[in-house]
Coordinates of C-alpha atoms in Angstrom, one line a residue:
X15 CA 49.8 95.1 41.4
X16 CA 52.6 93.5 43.3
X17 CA 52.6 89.6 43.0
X18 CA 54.7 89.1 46.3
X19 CA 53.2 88.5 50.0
X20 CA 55.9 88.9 51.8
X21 CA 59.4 90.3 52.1
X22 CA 63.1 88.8 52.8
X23 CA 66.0 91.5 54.2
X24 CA 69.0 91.2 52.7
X25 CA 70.7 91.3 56.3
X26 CA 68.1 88.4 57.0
X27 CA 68.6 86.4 53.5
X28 CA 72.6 86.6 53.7
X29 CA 72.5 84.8 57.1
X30 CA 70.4 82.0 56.1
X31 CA 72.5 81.8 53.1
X32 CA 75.8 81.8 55.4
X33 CA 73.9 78.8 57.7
X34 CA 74.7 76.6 54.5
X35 CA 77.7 75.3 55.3
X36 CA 79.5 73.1 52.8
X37 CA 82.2 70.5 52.8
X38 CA 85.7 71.8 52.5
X39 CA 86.4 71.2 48.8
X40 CA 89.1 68.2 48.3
X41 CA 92.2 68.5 45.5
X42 CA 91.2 68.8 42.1
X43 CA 87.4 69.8 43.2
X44 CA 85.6 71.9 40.8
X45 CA 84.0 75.2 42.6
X46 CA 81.0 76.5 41.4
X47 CA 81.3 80.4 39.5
X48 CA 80.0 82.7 42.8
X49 CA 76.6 83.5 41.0
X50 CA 75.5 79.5 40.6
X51 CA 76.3 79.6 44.1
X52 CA 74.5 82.1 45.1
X53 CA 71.0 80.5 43.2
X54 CA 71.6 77.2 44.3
X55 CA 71.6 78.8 47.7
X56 CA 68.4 80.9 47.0
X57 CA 66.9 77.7 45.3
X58 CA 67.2 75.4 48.7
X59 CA 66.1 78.2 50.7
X60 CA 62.8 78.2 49.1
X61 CA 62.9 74.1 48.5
X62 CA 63.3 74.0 52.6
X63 CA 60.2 76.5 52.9
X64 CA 63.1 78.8 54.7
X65 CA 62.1 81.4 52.5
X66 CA 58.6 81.2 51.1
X67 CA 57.0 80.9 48.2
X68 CA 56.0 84.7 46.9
X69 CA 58.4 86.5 49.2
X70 CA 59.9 89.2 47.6
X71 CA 63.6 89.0 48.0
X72 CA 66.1 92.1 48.0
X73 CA 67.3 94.8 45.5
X74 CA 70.3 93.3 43.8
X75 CA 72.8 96.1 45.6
X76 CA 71.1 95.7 48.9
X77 CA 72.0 91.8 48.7
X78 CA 75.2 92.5 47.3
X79 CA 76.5 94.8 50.1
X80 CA 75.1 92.0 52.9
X81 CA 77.1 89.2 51.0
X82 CA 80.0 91.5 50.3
X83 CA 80.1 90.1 46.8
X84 CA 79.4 92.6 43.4
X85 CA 76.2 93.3 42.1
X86 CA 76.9 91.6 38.8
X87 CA 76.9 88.4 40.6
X88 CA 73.9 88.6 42.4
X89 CA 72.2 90.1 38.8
X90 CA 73.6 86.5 37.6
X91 CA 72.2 84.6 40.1
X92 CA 69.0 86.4 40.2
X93 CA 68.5 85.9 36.3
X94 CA 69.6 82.0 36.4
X95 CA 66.5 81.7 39.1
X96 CA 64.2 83.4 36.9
X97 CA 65.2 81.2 33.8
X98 CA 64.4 78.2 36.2
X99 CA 61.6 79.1 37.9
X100 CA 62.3 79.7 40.9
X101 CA 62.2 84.2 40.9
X102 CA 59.7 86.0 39.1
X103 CA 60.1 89.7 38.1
X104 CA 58.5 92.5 37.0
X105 CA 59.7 96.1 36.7
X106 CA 58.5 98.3 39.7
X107 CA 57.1 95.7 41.5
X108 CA 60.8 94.2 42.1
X109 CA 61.4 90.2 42.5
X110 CA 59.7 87.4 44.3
X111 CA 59.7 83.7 44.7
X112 CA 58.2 81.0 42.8
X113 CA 58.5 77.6 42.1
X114 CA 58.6 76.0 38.7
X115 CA 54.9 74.6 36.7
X116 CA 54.1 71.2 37.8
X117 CA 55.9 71.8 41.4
X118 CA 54.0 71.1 44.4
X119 CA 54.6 74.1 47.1
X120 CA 57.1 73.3 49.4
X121 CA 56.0 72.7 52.8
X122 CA 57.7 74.2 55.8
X123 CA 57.2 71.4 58.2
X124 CA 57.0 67.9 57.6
X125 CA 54.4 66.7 55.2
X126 CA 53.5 63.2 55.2
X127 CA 54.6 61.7 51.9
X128 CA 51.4 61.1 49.6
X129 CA 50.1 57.6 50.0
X130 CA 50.7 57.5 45.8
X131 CA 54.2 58.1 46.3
X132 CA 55.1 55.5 49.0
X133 CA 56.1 52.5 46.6
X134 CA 59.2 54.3 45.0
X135 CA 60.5 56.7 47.5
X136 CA 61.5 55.3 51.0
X137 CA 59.7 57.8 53.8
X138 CA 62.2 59.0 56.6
X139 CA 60.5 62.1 56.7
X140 CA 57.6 61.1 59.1
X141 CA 58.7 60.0 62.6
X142 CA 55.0 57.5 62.8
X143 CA 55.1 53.8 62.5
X144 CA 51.8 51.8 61.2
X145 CA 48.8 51.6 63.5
X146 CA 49.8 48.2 66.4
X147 CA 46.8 45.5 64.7
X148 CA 44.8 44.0 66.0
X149 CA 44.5 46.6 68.2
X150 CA 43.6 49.1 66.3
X151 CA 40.8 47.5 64.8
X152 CA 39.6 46.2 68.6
X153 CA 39.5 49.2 69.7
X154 CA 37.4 50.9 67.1
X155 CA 34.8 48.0 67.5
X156 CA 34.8 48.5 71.1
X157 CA 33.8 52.2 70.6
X158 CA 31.1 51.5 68.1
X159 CA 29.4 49.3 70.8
X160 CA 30.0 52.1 73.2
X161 CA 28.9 54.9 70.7
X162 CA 24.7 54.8 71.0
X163 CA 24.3 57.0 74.3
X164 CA 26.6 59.4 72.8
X165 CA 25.0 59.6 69.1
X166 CA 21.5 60.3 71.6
X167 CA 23.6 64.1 72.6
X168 CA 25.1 66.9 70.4
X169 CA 28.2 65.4 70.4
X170 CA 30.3 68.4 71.6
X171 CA 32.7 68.2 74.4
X172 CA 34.8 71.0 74.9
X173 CA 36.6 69.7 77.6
X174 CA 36.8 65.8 75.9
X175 CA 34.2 63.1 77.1
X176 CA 34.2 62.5 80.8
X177 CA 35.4 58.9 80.6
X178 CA 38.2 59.9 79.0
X179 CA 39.1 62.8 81.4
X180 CA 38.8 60.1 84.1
X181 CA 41.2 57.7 82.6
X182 CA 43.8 60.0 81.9
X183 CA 43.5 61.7 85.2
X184 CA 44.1 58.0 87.1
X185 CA 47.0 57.5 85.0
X186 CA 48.6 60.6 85.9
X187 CA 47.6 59.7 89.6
X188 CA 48.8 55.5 89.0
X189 CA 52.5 57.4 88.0
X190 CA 52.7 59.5 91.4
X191 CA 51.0 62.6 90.2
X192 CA 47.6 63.2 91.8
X193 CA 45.4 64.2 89.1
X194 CA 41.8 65.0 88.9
X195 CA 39.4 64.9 86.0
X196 CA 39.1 69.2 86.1
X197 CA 43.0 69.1 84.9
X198 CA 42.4 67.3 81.7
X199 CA 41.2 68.6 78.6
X200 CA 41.3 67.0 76.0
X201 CA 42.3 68.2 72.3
X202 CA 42.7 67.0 68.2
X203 CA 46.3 65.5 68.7
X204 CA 49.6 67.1 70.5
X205 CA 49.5 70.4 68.0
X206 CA 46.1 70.8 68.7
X207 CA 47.3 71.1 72.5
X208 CA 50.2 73.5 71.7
X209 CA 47.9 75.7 69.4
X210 CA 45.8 76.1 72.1
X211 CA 48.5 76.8 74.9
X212 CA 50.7 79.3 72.8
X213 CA 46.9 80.8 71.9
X214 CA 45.6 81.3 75.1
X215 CA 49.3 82.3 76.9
X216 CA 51.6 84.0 74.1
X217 CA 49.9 86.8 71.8
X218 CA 51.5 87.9 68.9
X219 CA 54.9 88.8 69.7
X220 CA 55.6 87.3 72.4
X221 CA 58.5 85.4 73.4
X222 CA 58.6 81.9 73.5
X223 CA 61.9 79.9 74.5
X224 CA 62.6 76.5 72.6
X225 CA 65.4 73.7 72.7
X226 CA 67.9 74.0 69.6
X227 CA 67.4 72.0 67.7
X228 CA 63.5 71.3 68.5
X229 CA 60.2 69.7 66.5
X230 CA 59.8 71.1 63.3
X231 CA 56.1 71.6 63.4
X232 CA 55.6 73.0 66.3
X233 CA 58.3 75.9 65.8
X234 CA 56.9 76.1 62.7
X235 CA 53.4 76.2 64.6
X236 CA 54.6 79.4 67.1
X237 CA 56.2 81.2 64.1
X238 CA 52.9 81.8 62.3
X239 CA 51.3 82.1 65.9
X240 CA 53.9 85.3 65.6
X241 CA 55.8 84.1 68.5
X242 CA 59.5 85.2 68.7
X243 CA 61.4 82.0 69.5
X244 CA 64.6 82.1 71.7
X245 CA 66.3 78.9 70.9
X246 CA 68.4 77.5 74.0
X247 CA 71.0 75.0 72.4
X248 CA 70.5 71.4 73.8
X249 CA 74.0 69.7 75.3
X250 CA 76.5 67.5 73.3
X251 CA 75.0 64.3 72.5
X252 CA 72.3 63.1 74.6
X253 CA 73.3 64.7 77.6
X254 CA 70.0 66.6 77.4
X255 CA 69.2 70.2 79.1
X256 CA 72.1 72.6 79.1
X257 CA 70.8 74.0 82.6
X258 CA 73.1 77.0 82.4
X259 CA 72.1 77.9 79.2
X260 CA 68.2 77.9 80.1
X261 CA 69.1 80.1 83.1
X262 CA 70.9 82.5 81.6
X263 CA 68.1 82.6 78.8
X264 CA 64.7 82.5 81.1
X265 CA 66.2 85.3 83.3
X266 CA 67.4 87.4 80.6
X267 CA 64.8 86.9 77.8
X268 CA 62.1 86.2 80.0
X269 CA 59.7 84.6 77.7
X270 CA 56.2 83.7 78.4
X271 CA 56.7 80.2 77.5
X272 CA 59.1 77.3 77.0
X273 CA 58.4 74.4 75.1
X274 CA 60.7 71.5 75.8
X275 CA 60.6 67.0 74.9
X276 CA 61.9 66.0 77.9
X277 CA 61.2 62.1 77.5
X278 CA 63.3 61.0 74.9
X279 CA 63.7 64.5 72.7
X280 CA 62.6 65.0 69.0
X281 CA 65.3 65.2 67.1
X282 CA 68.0 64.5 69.4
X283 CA 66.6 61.6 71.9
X284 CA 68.0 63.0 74.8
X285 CA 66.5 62.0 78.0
X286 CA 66.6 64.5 80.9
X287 CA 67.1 63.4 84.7
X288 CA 65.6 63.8 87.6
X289 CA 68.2 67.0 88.5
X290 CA 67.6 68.2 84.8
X291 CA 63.5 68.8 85.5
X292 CA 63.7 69.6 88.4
X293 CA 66.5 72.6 87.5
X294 CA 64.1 73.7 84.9
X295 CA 61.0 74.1 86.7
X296 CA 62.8 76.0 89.6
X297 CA 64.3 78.2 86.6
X298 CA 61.1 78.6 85.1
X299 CA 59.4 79.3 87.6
X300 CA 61.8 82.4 89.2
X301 CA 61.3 83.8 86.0
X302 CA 57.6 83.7 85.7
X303 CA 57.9 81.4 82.3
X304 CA 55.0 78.9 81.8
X305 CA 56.6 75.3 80.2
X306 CA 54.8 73.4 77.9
X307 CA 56.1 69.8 78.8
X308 CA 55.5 67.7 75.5
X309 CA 55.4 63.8 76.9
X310 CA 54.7 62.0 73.4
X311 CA 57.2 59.9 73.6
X312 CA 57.4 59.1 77.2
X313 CA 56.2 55.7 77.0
X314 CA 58.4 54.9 74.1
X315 CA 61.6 52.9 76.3
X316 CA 63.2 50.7 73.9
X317 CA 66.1 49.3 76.4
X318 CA 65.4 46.9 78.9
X319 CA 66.1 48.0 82.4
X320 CA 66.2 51.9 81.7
X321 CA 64.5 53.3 84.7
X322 CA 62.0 56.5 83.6
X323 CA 62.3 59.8 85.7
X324 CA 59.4 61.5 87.5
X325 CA 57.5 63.8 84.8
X326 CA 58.2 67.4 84.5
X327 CA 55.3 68.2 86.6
X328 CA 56.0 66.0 89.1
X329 CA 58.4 68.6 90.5
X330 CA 55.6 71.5 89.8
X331 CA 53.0 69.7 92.4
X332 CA 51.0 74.0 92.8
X333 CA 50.6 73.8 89.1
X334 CA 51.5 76.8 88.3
X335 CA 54.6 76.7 86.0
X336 CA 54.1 73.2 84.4
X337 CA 51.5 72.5 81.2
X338 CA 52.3 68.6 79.8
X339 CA 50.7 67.5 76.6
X340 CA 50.5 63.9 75.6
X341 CA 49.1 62.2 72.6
X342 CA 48.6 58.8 71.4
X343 CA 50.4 59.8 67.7
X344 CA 52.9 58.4 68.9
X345 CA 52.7 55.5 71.7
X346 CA 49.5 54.3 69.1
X347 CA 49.2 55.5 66.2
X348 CA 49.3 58.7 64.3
X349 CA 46.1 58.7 62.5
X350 CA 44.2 58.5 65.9
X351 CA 44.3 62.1 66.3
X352 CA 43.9 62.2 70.4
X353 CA 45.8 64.5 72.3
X354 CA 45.3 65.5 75.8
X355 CA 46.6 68.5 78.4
X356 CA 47.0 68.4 82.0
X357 CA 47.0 71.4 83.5
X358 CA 45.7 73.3 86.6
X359 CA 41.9 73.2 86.9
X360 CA 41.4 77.2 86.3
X361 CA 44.2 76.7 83.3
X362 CA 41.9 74.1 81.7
X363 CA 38.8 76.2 82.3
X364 CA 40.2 78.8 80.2
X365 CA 41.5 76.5 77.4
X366 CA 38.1 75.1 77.0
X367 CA 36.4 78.4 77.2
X368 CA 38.6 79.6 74.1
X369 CA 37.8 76.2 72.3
X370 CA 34.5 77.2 71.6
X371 CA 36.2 79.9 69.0
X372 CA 38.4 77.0 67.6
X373 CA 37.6 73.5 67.0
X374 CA 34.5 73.1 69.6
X375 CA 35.7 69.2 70.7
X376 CA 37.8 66.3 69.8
X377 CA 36.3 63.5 67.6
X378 CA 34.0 61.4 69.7
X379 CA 34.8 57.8 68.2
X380 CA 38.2 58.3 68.5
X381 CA 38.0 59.0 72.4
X382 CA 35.6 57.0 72.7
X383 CA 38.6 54.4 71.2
X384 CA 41.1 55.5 73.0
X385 CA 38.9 55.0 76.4
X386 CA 38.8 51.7 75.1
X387 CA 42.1 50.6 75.0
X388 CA 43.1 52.3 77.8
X389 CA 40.1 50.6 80.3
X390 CA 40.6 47.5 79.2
X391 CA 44.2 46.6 79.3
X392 CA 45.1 47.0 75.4
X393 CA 47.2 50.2 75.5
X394 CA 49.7 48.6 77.1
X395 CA 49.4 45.3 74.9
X396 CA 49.5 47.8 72.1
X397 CA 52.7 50.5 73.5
X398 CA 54.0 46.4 73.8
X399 CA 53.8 46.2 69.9
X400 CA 55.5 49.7 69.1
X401 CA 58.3 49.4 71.3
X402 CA 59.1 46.4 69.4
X403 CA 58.7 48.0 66.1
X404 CA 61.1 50.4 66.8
X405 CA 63.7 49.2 68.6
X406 CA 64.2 46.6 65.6
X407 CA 63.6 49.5 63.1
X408 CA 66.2 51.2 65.3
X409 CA 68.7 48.7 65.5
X410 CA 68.5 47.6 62.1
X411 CA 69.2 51.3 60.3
X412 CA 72.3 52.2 63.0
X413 CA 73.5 49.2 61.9
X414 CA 73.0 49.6 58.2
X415 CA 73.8 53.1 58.5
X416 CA 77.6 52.1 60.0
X417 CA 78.0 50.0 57.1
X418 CA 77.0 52.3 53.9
X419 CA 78.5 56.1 56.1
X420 CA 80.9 55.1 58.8
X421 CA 81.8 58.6 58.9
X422 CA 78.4 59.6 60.1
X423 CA 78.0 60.5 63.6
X424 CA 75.5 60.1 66.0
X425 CA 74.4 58.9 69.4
X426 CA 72.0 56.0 69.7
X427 CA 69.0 57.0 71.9
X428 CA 67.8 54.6 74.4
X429 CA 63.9 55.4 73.1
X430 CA 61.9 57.9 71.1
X431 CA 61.3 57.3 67.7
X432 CA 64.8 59.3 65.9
X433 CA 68.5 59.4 65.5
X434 CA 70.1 62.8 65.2
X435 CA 72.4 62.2 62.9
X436 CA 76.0 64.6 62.1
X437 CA 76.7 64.1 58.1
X438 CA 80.5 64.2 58.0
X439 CA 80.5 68.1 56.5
X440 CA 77.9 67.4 54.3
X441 CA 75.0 70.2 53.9
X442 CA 71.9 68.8 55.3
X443 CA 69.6 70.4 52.8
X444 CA 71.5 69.3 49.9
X445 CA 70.9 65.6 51.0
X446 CA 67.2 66.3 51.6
X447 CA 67.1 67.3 48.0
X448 CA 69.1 65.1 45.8
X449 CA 67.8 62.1 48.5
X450 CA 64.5 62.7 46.5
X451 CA 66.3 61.9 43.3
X452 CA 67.4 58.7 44.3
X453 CA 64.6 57.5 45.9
X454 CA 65.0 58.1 49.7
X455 CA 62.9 61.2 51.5
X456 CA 64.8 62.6 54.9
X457 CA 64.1 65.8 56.4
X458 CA 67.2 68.0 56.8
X459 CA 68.7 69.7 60.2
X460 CA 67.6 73.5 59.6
X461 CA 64.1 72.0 59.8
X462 CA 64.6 71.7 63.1
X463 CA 66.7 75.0 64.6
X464 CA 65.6 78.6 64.6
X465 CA 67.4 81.3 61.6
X466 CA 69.0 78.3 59.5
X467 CA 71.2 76.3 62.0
X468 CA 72.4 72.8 61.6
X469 CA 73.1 72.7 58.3
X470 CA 75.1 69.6 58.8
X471 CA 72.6 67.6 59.9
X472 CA 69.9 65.3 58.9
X473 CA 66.8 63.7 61.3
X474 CA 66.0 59.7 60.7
X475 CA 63.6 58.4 62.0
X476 CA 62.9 54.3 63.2
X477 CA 60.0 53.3 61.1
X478 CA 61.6 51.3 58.7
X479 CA 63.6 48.3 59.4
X480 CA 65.4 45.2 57.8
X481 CA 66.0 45.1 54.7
X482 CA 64.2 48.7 53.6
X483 CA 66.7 50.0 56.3
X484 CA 69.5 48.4 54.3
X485 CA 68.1 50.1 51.2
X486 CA 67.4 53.4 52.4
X487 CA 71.2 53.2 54.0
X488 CA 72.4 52.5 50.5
X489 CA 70.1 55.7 48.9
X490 CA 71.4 58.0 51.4
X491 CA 74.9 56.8 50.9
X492 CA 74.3 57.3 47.2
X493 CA 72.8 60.7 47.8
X494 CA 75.9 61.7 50.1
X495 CA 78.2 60.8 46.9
X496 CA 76.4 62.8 45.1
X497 CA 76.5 65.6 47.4
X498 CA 80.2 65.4 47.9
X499 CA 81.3 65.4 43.9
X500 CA 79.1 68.5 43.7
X501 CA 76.4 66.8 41.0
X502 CA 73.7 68.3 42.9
X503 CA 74.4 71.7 41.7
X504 CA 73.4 73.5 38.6
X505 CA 70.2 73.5 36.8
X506 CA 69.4 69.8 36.8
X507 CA 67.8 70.4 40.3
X508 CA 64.8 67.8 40.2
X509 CA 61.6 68.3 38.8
X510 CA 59.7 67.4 41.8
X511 CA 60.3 67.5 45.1
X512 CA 58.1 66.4 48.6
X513 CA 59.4 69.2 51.5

């Protein structure tokens, strides 16, 4: 009986494989023999949950031709995975992935580091600050005294607790977009929202269109939906939509959906204008494509003065093209698992009527929290409190990170909650992974693109500032040394690994 679950082409494995761009090589640089090369490559495919665990990988002259390399090397390569864990065999059956005893799976999006772990490894791979005290604890004392008529019903709400639906629906209204209660539903977080979209609007197959590079979990999210993404390459910088791109990709492609960040973009931080949304929804809506407008971030404004645009579906007032998800993950906090959806009313009705095959409702408490703090003034008091957080997490690592890798490149965002950052030639994954061996946990640029691109880049995020900032600066500094001498090859891989 075969031990695999699922199968890697060799055309398919070769061009991940060719996505991991390395430095250039400097004088007197030792290359690697081609079949070490080829293993580590294998080996931080699976590490990066680009290739899964248990995915049985090519005949050894299939993967030969596709690399144009002979089949004694990948025979080499192949047997120096086995002899570290990382390929099982067995005759007939072929080879498959593994990882080695006493690994944890790798994960494929980005895992929050285990609480255990937290005081010897410095977490850049979760883009949440700590919940905004008191407010957190005020606002879970105000739903307990508000909790007894509830506790007196079932408890289900498909469509989120009517309060709740009201507030939201006059703060869309308060920001210029009339809203009523029948276009909110709400949901268990912002990927609770997106499940339920790409569910009800994209079956299996179907295309959806996403910015390159985009948030890891939810293309991660619409690939095991079996969504086909079509990634639409952001502009340089954060110059945000490249509105000739998305044109030429919604007429041609034609995909059911689009999912785009347009307040302050995960990974990048761009921030799209007025012209920008309002190109998009006209595009969008000539081709029939239905965008999911994710607004997590919106409220997170770090400069003074910067004036927000109107939201995406501000410029979509027949409701027919725009979706918008928000959340308060991140404005709040991320362990208060409320997400919401504004939609048109009939959109809403059908969202709720799949629900009931799903999840059923959203927490009560926690609405019943968030109600709270948005009734009585402390959201805001609260939103206060993260902006602060992370523009001084935000200015503290750009300035830490000029200091330890000048020759880093990025552009600083004027919100959001991450810094897009271009590693001087350096492969992205290989940071990721030797970062865990010195002590530092970032996640690296293919995370974030579609079939293995940006290899040269890693994502950091503002949640840690003074003086861990310095320190993490000086781990990734260390890891980048590491990286560039070529120590990270080889069979000392580490022993352990969070992906």
């Amino acid at each position: 009986m075969a031990q695999w679950t699922s199968a890697v082409g060799a055309a398919q494995l070769a061009r991940l494989l060719n996505s991991q761009q390395e430095r250039p090589a400097g004088p007197g640089t030792r290359r690697p023999p081609a079949y070490r090369a080829l293993a580590d490559g294998v080996r931080l495919l699976v590490l990066e949950g680009r290739v899964p665990v248990a995915a049985r990988l090519p005949a050894e002259r299939e993967l030969a031709l596709s690399l144009s390399v002979s089949r004694t090397t990948v025979a080499a390569a192949y047997e120096a995975l086995r002899a570290e864990g990382f390929l099982e065999s067995r005759r007939g059956a072929g080879s498959w992935t593994a990882v080695p005893a006493g690994n944890p799976l790798p994960a494929r999006g980005l895992e929050p580091l285990p609480p255990e772990a937290l005081g010897s490894m410095i977490d850049l791979g979760c883009a949440a600050l700590p919940a905004p005290e008191p407010w957190l604890t005020r606002a879970v004392q105000g739903a307990l005294e508000e909790l007894p008529p509830y506790a007196h019903t079932h408890g289900d709400y498909p469509a989120g607790l009517p309060a709740l639906r009201e507030m939201l629906a006059e703060r869309y209204t308060a920001r210029g977009i009339p809203t009523m209660p029948e276009q909110i539903m709400v949901t268990t977080g912002a990927m609770g929202a997106i499940d339920a979209i790409c569910h009800l609007f994209a079956g299996r197959g179907e295309r959806i269109a996403v910015e390159s590079p985009s948030y890891a979990n939810i293309l991660q999210l619409m690939r095991e939906a079996g969504a086909r993404l079509v990634p639409v390459a952001m502009a340089e910088g954060l110059a945000g939509w490249d509105m000739d791109r998305w044109r030429q990709v919604l007429r041609d492609a034609a995909p059911r959906l689009a999912y785009v960040v347009a307040d302050f973009h995960n990974p990048t931080g761009a921030l799209a204008d007025e012209d920008q949304r309002r190109r998009l929804v006209d595009a969008a809506r000539s081709a029939g494509t239905v965008l999911i407008v994710d607004e997590t971030m919106s409220e997170l404004h770090l400069d003074e003065g910067l004036e927000m645009p109107r939201p995406v579906c501000g410029f979509d007032p027949a409701g027919s093209t725009v979706i918008t998800v928000g959340s308060a993950s991140k404005a709040f906090w991320a362990g208060m698992r409320i997400g919401w959806v504004r939609a048109a009313p009939d959109v809403i009705r059908s969202l709720v009527a799949a629900r009931a095959y799903a999840d059923l409702g959203t927490p009560v408490l926690e609405q019943l929290a968030v109600n709270w703090l948005l009734s009585t003034g402390g959201w805001e008091q609260a939103v206060d409190i993260r902006r602060t957080q992370a523009r001084e997490n935000r200015d503290a690592l750009v300035t830490a990170l000029r200091r330890e890798l000048p020759g880093w490149e990025y552009d600083v965002p004027r919100g959001g909650l991450t810094l897009w950052v271009r590693t001087g030639g350096l492969s992205g994954s290989r940071l990721a992974e030797v970062g865990e061996r010195v002590g530092v946990r970032v996640p690296s640029g293919p995370r974030f693109g579609v079939d293995g691109a940006f290899e040269g880049y890693v994502r950091l995020p503002f949640t840690v500032g003074g003086a861990v900032a310095d320190e993490a600066a000086t781990r990734l500094a260390a890891a980048a040394r590491l990286v560039e001498s070529g120590a990270n090859g080889g069979t000392d891989s580490p022993r352990t690994f969070v992906a």
